[in-house]
mmCIF file of C-alpha atoms and ligand atoms in Angstrom:
data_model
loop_
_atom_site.group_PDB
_atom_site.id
_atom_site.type_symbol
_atom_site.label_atom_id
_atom_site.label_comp_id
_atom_site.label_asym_id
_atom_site.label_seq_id
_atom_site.Cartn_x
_atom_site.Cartn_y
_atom_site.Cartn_z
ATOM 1 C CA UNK R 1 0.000 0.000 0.000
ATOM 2 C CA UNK R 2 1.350 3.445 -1.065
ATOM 3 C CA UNK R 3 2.628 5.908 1.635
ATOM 4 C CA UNK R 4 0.464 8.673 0.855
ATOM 5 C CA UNK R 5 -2.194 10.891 2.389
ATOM 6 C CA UNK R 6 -6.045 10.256 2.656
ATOM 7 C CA UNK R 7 -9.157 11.086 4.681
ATOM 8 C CA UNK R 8 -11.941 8.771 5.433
ATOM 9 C CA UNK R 9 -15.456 9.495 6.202
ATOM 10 C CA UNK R 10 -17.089 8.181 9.629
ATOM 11 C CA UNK R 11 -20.016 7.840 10.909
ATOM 12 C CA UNK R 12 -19.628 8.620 14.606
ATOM 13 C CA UNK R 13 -23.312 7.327 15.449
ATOM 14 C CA UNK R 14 -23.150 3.679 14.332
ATOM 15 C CA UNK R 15 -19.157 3.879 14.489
ATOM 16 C CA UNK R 16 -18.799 3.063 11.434
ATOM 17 C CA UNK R 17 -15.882 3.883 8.357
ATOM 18 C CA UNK R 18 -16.822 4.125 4.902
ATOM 19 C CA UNK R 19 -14.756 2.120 2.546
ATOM 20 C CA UNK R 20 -11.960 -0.021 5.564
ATOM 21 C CA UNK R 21 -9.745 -1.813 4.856
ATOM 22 C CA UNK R 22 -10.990 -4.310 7.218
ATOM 23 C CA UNK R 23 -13.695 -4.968 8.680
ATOM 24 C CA UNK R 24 -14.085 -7.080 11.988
ATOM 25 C CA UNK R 25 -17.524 -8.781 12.945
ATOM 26 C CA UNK R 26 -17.829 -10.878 16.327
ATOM 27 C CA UNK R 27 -21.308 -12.563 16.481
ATOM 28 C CA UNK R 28 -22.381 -14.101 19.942
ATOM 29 C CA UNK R 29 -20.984 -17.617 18.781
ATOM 30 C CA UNK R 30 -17.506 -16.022 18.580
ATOM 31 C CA UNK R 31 -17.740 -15.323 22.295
ATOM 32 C CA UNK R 32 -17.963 -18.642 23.577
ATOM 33 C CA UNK R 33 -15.382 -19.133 26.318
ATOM 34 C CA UNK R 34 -15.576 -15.516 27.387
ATOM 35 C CA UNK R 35 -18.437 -14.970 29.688
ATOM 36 C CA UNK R 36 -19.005 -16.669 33.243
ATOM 37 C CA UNK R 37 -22.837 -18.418 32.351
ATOM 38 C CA UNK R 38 -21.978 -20.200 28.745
ATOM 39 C CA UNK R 39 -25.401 -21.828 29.118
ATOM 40 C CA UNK R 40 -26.794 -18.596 28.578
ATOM 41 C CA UNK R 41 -24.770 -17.365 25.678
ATOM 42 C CA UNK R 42 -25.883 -20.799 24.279
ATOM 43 C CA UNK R 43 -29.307 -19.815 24.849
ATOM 44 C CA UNK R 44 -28.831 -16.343 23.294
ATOM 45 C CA UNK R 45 -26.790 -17.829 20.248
ATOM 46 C CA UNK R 46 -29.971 -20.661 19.914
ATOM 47 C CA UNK R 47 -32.821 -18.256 20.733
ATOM 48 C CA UNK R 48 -31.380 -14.586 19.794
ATOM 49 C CA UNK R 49 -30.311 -16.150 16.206
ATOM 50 C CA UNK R 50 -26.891 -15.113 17.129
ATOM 51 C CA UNK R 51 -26.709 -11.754 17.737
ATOM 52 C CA UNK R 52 -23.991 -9.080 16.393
ATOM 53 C CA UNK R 53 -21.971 -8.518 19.584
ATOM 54 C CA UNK R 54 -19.630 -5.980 17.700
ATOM 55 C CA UNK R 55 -17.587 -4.847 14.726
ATOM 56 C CA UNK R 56 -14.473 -2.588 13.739
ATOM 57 C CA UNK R 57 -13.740 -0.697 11.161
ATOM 58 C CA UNK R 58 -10.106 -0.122 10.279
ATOM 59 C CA UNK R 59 -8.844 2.598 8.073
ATOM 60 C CA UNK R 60 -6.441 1.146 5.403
ATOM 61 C CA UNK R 61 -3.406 1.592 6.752
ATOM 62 C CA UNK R 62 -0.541 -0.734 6.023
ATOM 63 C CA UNK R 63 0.404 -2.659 9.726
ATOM 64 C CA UNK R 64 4.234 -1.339 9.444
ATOM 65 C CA UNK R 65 6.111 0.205 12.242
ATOM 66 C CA UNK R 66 5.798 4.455 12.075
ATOM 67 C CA UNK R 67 2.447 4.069 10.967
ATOM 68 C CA UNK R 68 -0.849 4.630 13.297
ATOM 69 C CA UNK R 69 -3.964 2.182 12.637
ATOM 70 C CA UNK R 70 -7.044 4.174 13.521
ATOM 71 C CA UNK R 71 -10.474 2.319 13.325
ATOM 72 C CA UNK R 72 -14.077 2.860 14.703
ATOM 73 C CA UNK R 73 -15.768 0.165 16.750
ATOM 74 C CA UNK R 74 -19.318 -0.549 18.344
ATOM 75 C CA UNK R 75 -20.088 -2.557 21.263
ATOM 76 C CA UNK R 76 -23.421 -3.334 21.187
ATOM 77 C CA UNK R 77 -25.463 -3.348 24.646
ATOM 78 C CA UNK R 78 -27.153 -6.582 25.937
ATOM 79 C CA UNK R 79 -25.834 -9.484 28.589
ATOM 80 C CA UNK R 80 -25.050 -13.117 28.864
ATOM 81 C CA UNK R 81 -26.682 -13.857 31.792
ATOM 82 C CA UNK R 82 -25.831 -10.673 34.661
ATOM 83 C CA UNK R 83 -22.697 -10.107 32.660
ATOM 84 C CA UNK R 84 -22.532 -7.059 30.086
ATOM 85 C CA UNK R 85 -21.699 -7.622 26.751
ATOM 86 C CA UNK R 86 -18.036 -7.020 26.134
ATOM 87 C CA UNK R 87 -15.045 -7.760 23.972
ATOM 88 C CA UNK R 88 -12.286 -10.508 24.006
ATOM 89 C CA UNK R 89 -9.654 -7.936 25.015
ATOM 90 C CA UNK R 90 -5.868 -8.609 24.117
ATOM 91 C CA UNK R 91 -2.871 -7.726 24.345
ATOM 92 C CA UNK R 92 -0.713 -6.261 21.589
ATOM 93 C CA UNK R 93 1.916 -8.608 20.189
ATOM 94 C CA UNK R 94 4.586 -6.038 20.225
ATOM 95 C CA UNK R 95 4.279 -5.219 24.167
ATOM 96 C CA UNK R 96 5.784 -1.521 24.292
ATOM 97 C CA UNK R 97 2.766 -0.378 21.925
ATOM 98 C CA UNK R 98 0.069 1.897 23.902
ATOM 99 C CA UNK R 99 -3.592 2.454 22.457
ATOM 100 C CA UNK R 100 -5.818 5.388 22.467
ATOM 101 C CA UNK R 101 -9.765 5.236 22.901
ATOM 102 C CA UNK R 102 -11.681 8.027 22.607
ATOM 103 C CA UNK R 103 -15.233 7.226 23.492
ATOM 104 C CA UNK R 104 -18.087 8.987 21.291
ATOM 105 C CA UNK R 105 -21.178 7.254 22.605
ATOM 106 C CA UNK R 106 -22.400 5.191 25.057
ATOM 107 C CA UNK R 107 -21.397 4.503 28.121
ATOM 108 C CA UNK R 108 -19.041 1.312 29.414
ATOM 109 C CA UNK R 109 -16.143 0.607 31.122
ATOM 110 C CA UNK R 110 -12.346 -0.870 30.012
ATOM 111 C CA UNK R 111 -10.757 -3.622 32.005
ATOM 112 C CA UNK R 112 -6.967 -3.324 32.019
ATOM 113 C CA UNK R 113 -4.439 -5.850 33.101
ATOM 114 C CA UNK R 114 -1.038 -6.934 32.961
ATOM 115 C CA UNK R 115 0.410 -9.730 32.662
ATOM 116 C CA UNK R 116 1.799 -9.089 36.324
ATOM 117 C CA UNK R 117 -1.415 -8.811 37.976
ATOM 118 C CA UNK R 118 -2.175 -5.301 37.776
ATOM 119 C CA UNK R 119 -5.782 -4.578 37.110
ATOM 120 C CA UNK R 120 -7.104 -1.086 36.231
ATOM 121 C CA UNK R 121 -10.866 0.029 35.303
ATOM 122 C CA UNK R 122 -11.571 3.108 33.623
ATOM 123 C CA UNK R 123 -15.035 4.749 33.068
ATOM 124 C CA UNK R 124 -15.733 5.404 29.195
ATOM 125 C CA UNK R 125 -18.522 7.571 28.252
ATOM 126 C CA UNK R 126 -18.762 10.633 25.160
ATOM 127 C CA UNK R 127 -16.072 12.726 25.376
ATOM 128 C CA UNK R 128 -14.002 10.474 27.566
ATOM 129 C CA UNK R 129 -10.471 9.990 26.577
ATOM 130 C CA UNK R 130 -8.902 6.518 27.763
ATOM 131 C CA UNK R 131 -5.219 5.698 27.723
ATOM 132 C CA UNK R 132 -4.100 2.200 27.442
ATOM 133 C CA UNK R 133 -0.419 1.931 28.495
ATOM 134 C CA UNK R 134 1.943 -0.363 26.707
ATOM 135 C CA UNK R 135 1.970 -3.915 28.128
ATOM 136 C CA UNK R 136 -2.039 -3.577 29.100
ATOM 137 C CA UNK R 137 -4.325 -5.844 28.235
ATOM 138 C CA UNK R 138 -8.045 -4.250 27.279
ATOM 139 C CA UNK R 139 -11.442 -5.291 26.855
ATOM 140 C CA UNK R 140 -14.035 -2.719 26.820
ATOM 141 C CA UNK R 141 -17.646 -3.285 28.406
ATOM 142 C CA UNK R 142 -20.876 -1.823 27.056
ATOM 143 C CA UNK R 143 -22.726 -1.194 30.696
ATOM 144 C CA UNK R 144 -25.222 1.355 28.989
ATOM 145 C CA UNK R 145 -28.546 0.502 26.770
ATOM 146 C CA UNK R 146 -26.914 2.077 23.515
ATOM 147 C CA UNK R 147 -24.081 1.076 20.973
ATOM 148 C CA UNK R 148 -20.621 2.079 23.406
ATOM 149 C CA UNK R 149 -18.794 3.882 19.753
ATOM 150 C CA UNK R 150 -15.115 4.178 20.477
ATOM 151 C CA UNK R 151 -12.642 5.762 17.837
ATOM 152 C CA UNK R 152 -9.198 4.231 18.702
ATOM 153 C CA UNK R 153 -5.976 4.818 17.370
ATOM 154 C CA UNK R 154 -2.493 2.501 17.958
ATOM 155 C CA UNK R 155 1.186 1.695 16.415
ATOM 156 C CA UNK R 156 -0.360 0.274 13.537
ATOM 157 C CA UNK R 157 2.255 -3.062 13.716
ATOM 158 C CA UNK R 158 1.283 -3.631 17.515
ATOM 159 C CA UNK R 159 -0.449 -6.983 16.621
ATOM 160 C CA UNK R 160 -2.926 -8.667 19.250
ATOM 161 C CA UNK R 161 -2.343 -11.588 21.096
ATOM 162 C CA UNK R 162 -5.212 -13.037 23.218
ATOM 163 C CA UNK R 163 -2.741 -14.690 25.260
ATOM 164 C CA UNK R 164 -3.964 -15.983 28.535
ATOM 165 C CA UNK R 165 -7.766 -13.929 28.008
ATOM 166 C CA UNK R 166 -9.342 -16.857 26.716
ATOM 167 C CA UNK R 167 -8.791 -19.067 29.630
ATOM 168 C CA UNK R 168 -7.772 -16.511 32.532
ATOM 169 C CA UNK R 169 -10.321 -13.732 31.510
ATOM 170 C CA UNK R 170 -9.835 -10.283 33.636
ATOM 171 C CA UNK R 171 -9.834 -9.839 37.277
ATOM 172 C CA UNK R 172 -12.868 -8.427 37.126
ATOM 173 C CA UNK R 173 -16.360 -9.656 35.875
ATOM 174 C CA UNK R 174 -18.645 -6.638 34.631
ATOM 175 C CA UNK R 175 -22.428 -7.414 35.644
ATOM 176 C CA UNK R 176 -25.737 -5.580 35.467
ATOM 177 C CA UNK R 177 -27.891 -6.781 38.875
ATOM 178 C CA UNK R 178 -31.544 -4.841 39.919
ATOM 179 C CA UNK R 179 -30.522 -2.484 37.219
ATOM 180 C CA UNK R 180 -26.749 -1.862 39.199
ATOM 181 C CA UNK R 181 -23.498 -1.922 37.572
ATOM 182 C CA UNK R 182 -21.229 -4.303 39.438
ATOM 183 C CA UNK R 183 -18.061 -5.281 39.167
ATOM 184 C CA UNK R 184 -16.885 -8.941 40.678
ATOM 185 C CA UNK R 185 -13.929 -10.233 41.744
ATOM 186 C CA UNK R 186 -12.702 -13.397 39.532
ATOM 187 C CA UNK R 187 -10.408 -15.804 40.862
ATOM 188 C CA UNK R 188 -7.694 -16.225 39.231
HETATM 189 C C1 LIG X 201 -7.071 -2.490 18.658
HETATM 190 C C2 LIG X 201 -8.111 -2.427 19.699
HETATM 191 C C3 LIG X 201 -9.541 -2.370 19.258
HETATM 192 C C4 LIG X 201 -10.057 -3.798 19.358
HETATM 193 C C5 LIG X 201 -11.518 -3.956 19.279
HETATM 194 C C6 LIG X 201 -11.908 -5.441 19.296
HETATM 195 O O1 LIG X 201 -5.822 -2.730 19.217
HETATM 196 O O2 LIG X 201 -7.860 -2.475 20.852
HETATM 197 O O3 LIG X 201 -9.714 -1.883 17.978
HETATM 198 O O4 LIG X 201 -9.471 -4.574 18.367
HETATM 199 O O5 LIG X 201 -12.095 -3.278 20.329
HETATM 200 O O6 LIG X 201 -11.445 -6.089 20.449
HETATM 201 P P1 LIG X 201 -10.788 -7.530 20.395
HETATM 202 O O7 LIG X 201 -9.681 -7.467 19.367
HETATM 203 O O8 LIG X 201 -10.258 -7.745 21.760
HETATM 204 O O9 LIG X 201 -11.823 -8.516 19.988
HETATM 205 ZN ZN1 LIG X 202 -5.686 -2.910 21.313
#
């Protein structure tokens, strides 16, 4: 792909980019593993005819160190079970990379971790800027009843490596109880 300047056109409601290079879809059936209750994300894969659970939309921007990726993603809201719909969450391959979100709609949180047992949770809501350090793990949360929009921009040759997420998950657990956020303790 040629080195040279472009603009794209988003829309900042849906979060989505006109034209991307790629374009990532993650049903309900790609989640399995992820949440605490799998019977119930059976049960909304079976009876929900396997919902969108989100997509991103990356600018096309060749994955080579100097550049930035930038891409536009939408969480939708819903839950599996108490627990809020959410992403995977990874790491990035290349560890020293950081990320930028800057929320646009919606409101949710982002789980951080490293791979030394920190955990950190950040609020993310319109106009919310949050800064993922490098060697964090993220997954963002929707905890709101709208599409949690996120514009996000990183070294475009970080890579992401689901490592551990699969199995290990976060720390914390993001649930919706009596119409409460909560967030639960996992053992890991
Ligand atoms: C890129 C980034 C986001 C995520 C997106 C999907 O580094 O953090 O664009 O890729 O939120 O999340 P995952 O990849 O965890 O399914
Ligand atoms: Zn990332």
């Amino acid at each position: 792909m040629p080195h040279i300047p472009f603009g794209v056109d988003m829309d900042l409601l849906s979060g989505a980019l006109h034209n991307p290079a790629h374009h990532l879809v993650r049903k309900a059936s790609d989640m399995r593993g992820y949440y605490a209750d799998a019977n119930a994300l059976d049960a909304l894969i079976r009876t929900g005819n396997d919902p969108l659970h989100y997509e991103v939309f990356e600018a096309p921007i060749p994955r080579e160190s100097g550049d930035l990726m930038v891409c536009i993603s939408a969480l939708q809201p819903g839950r599996v079970g108490e627990e809020c719909f959410m992403t995977k969450g990874h790491y990035h391959t290349i560890a020293r990379t950081a990320e930028v979100y800057l929320c646009l709609r919606g409101e949710g949180l982002m789980l951080m971790k490293t791979a030394g047992g920190d955990c950190a949770v950040e609020t993310m809501a319109r106009g919310r800027m949050v800064y993922v350090p490098p060697g964090w793990a993220h997954r963002s949360v929707n905890t709101g009843p709208e599409p949690l929009v996120c514009f996000c921009v990183y070294p475009a040759d970080a890579g992401h490596n689901y490592g551990d997420i699969e199995v290990q998950g976060f720390p914390k657990r993001v649930i919706r109880k009596n119409g409460d956020i909560q967030l639960l303790e996992t053992a890991l």
